[in-house]
GROMACS .gro file of C-alpha atoms in nm:
model
  195
    1UNK     CA    1  11.589  11.413   5.674
    2UNK     CA    2  11.296  11.301   5.431
    3UNK     CA    3  11.348  10.922   5.527
    4UNK     CA    4  11.429  10.981   5.897
    5UNK     CA    5  11.100  10.848   6.028
    6UNK     CA    6  11.201  10.508   5.891
    7UNK     CA    7  11.553  10.478   5.983
    8UNK     CA    8  11.672  10.242   6.245
    9UNK     CA    9  11.966  10.194   6.483
   10UNK     CA   10  12.233  10.489   6.474
   11UNK     CA   11  12.063  10.661   6.177
   12UNK     CA   12  11.723  10.659   6.382
   13UNK     CA   13  11.568  10.993   6.461
   14UNK     CA   14  11.588  11.133   6.807
   15UNK     CA   15  11.279  11.291   6.822
   16UNK     CA   16  11.321  11.353   7.198
   17UNK     CA   17  11.605  11.591   7.103
   18UNK     CA   18  11.596  11.973   7.062
   19UNK     CA   19  11.898  11.956   6.818
   20UNK     CA   20  11.725  11.667   6.612
   21UNK     CA   21  11.409  11.897   6.596
   22UNK     CA   22  11.597  12.199   6.491
   23UNK     CA   23  11.762  12.006   6.185
   24UNK     CA   24  11.453  11.860   6.095
   25UNK     CA   25  11.254  12.161   6.104
   26UNK     CA   26  11.535  12.345   5.909
   27UNK     CA   27  11.506  12.108   5.635
   28UNK     CA   28  11.107  12.107   5.645
   29UNK     CA   29  11.119  12.491   5.637
   30UNK     CA   30  11.331  12.500   5.330
   31UNK     CA   31  11.071  12.252   5.149
   32UNK     CA   32  10.783  12.434   5.236
   33UNK     CA   33  10.922  12.769   5.126
   34UNK     CA   34  11.057  12.614   4.802
   35UNK     CA   35  10.731  12.472   4.740
   36UNK     CA   36  10.523  12.801   4.803
   37UNK     CA   37  10.782  13.022   4.658
   38UNK     CA   38  10.546  13.233   4.497
   39UNK     CA   39  10.233  13.161   4.658
   40UNK     CA   40  10.117  13.443   4.878
   41UNK     CA   41   9.796  13.292   4.983
   42UNK     CA   42   9.991  13.029   5.219
   43UNK     CA   43  10.031  13.308   5.485
   44UNK     CA   44  10.432  13.310   5.458
   45UNK     CA   45  10.575  13.619   5.575
   46UNK     CA   46  10.837  13.822   5.399
   47UNK     CA   47  11.067  13.779   5.724
   48UNK     CA   48  11.003  13.395   5.710
   49UNK     CA   49  11.104  13.381   5.348
   50UNK     CA   50  11.424  13.587   5.419
   51UNK     CA   51  11.534  13.377   5.706
   52UNK     CA   52  11.432  13.052   5.529
   53UNK     CA   53  11.293  12.937   5.883
   54UNK     CA   54  10.906  12.895   5.954
   55UNK     CA   55  10.988  12.858   6.306
   56UNK     CA   56  11.050  13.063   6.617
   57UNK     CA   57  11.289  13.101   6.893
   58UNK     CA   58  11.284  12.760   7.108
   59UNK     CA   59  11.097  12.765   7.439
   60UNK     CA   60  11.323  12.798   7.737
   61UNK     CA   61  11.321  12.534   8.012
   62UNK     CA   62  11.133  12.799   8.236
   63UNK     CA   63  10.883  12.854   7.989
   64UNK     CA   64  10.836  12.459   7.929
   65UNK     CA   65  10.824  12.429   8.315
   66UNK     CA   66  10.576  12.695   8.346
   67UNK     CA   67  10.369  12.517   8.083
   68UNK     CA   68  10.375  12.179   8.249
   69UNK     CA   69  10.272  12.379   8.575
   70UNK     CA   70   9.975  12.513   8.415
   71UNK     CA   71   9.861  12.238   8.256
   72UNK     CA   72   9.939  11.990   8.563
   73UNK     CA   73  10.134  11.752   8.365
   74UNK     CA   74  10.472  11.692   8.207
   75UNK     CA   75  10.458  11.710   7.826
   76UNK     CA   76  10.519  11.417   7.612
   77UNK     CA   77  10.909  11.398   7.514
   78UNK     CA   78  10.882  11.465   7.138
   79UNK     CA   79  10.651  11.743   7.171
   80UNK     CA   80  10.868  11.880   7.471
   81UNK     CA   81  11.170  11.872   7.249
   82UNK     CA   82  10.964  12.036   6.958
   83UNK     CA   83  10.882  12.332   7.171
   84UNK     CA   84  11.245  12.346   7.275
   85UNK     CA   85  11.336  12.375   6.914
   86UNK     CA   86  11.068  12.628   6.797
   87UNK     CA   87  10.811  12.748   7.040
   88UNK     CA   88  10.561  12.763   6.767
   89UNK     CA   89  10.585  12.687   6.383
   90UNK     CA   90  10.418  12.774   6.057
   91UNK     CA   91  10.305  12.494   5.807
   92UNK     CA   92  10.356  12.194   6.005
   93UNK     CA   93  10.109  12.022   5.785
   94UNK     CA   94   9.923  12.085   5.463
   95UNK     CA   95   9.628  12.226   5.616
   96UNK     CA   96   9.798  12.367   5.955
   97UNK     CA   97   9.929  12.719   5.932
   98UNK     CA   98  10.012  12.776   6.282
   99UNK     CA   99  10.106  12.573   6.600
  100UNK     CA  100  10.022  12.702   6.975
  101UNK     CA  101  10.301  12.824   7.158
  102UNK     CA  102  10.400  12.722   7.537
  103UNK     CA  103  10.149  13.035   7.641
  104UNK     CA  104   9.865  12.904   7.415
  105UNK     CA  105   9.862  12.514   7.430
  106UNK     CA  106   9.596  12.416   7.642
  107UNK     CA  107   9.323  12.161   7.707
  108UNK     CA  108   9.099  12.148   7.446
  109UNK     CA  109   8.772  12.212   7.680
  110UNK     CA  110   8.961  12.515   7.801
  111UNK     CA  111   9.146  12.650   7.491
  112UNK     CA  112   8.838  12.611   7.245
  113UNK     CA  113   8.509  12.556   7.442
  114UNK     CA  114   8.268  12.605   7.178
  115UNK     CA  115   8.459  12.394   6.931
  116UNK     CA  116   8.485  12.114   7.215
  117UNK     CA  117   8.120  12.133   7.262
  118UNK     CA  118   8.035  12.062   6.930
  119UNK     CA  119   8.287  11.774   6.862
  120UNK     CA  120   8.231  11.593   7.188
  121UNK     CA  121   7.862  11.516   7.065
  122UNK     CA  122   7.973  11.185   6.887
  123UNK     CA  123   7.905  10.959   7.151
  124UNK     CA  124   8.023  10.881   7.507
  125UNK     CA  125   8.347  10.744   7.402
  126UNK     CA  126   8.416  11.038   7.155
  127UNK     CA  127   8.295  11.293   7.449
  128UNK     CA  128   8.522  11.140   7.696
  129UNK     CA  129   8.837  11.139   7.459
  130UNK     CA  130   8.790  11.526   7.381
  131UNK     CA  131   8.739  11.598   7.740
  132UNK     CA  132   9.089  11.487   7.798
  133UNK     CA  133   9.297  11.598   7.502
  134UNK     CA  134   9.562  11.888   7.444
  135UNK     CA  135   9.512  12.107   7.179
  136UNK     CA  136   9.842  12.185   7.028
  137UNK     CA  137   9.741  12.348   6.669
  138UNK     CA  138   9.620  12.679   6.650
  139UNK     CA  139   9.518  12.832   6.296
  140UNK     CA  140   9.451  12.552   6.045
  141UNK     CA  141   9.189  12.496   5.808
  142UNK     CA  142   8.900  12.359   6.035
  143UNK     CA  143   9.156  12.102   6.188
  144UNK     CA  144   9.269  12.042   6.527
  145UNK     CA  145   9.597  11.852   6.641
  146UNK     CA  146   9.539  11.666   6.965
  147UNK     CA  147   9.756  11.485   7.210
  148UNK     CA  148   9.618  11.207   7.418
  149UNK     CA  149   9.730  11.195   7.792
  150UNK     CA  150   9.517  10.877   7.838
  151UNK     CA  151   9.695  10.697   7.588
  152UNK     CA  152  10.055  10.690   7.665
  153UNK     CA  153  10.334  10.450   7.551
  154UNK     CA  154  10.590  10.330   7.791
  155UNK     CA  155  10.850  10.581   7.689
  156UNK     CA  156  10.589  10.857   7.776
  157UNK     CA  157  10.458  10.970   7.449
  158UNK     CA  158  10.120  11.044   7.420
  159UNK     CA  159   9.931  10.933   7.125
  160UNK     CA  160   9.844  11.215   6.857
  161UNK     CA  161   9.545  11.265   6.621
  162UNK     CA  162   9.368  11.517   6.393
  163UNK     CA  163   9.004  11.614   6.420
  164UNK     CA  164   8.875  11.804   6.102
  165UNK     CA  165   8.521  11.925   6.032
  166UNK     CA  166   8.588  11.802   5.663
  167UNK     CA  167   8.609  11.428   5.748
  168UNK     CA  168   8.394  11.229   6.016
  169UNK     CA  169   8.551  11.130   6.347
  170UNK     CA  170   8.926  11.140   6.418
  171UNK     CA  171   9.197  11.055   6.162
  172UNK     CA  172   9.425  10.766   6.230
  173UNK     CA  173   9.584  10.748   6.538
  174UNK     CA  174   9.950  10.811   6.576
  175UNK     CA  175  10.176  10.679   6.846
  176UNK     CA  176  10.321  11.018   6.911
  177UNK     CA  177  10.349  11.411   6.817
  178UNK     CA  178  10.650  11.305   6.616
  179UNK     CA  179  10.486  11.043   6.407
  180UNK     CA  180  10.203  11.269   6.344
  181UNK     CA  181  10.440  11.543   6.217
  182UNK     CA  182  10.627  11.268   6.005
  183UNK     CA  183  10.303  11.162   5.839
  184UNK     CA  184  10.192  11.522   5.760
  185UNK     CA  185  10.538  11.583   5.612
  186UNK     CA  186  10.494  11.294   5.366
  187UNK     CA  187  10.145  11.405   5.301
  188UNK     CA  188  10.272  11.769   5.193
  189UNK     CA  189  10.541  11.602   4.988
  190UNK     CA  190  10.299  11.391   4.804
  191UNK     CA  191  10.064  11.687   4.760
  192UNK     CA  192  10.376  11.895   4.626
  193UNK     CA  193  10.510  11.616   4.415
  194UNK     CA  194  10.137  11.553   4.241
  195UNK     CA  195  10.074  11.934   4.208
   0.00000   0.00000   0.00000
């Protein structure tokens, strides 16, 4: 699964597939649990260690539809499939400890109004961006994972980005939620291998 983001043809990842996400997240869970086997500060529960899984039960179609109705938009394919595989997840990135669920995902301006007020002060362009983005991360090391409905691919994917207090502005734009997850997994693997 490690090189899945770079595969093509029949071996290309199906980021819009719940089954693909389940396999990908199961593999990722094993890697993270192995890396943090004796590391209590990483907020990994005994139940997660015993199950070998850092995710949750997948969201039902009813939960996904209710979330889309509440948000007033259809979720992008890779993020929607991710939620179908695991409605929440721990340690999806090196500095991200929990993902939001279908019940808590929301527009940044509504989900974290005080944070929204602070990070939109970077100028008119950044303010417009922050006014429209969807916040999908929850507990993290002062970072926020964002999906942009104003930057949509022909396949319906929303561009993804990270804002963190410990670096200026936004990080590198990713074409989709799936691309962001794949990049963060590579970062985790590099940190693990270098550490």
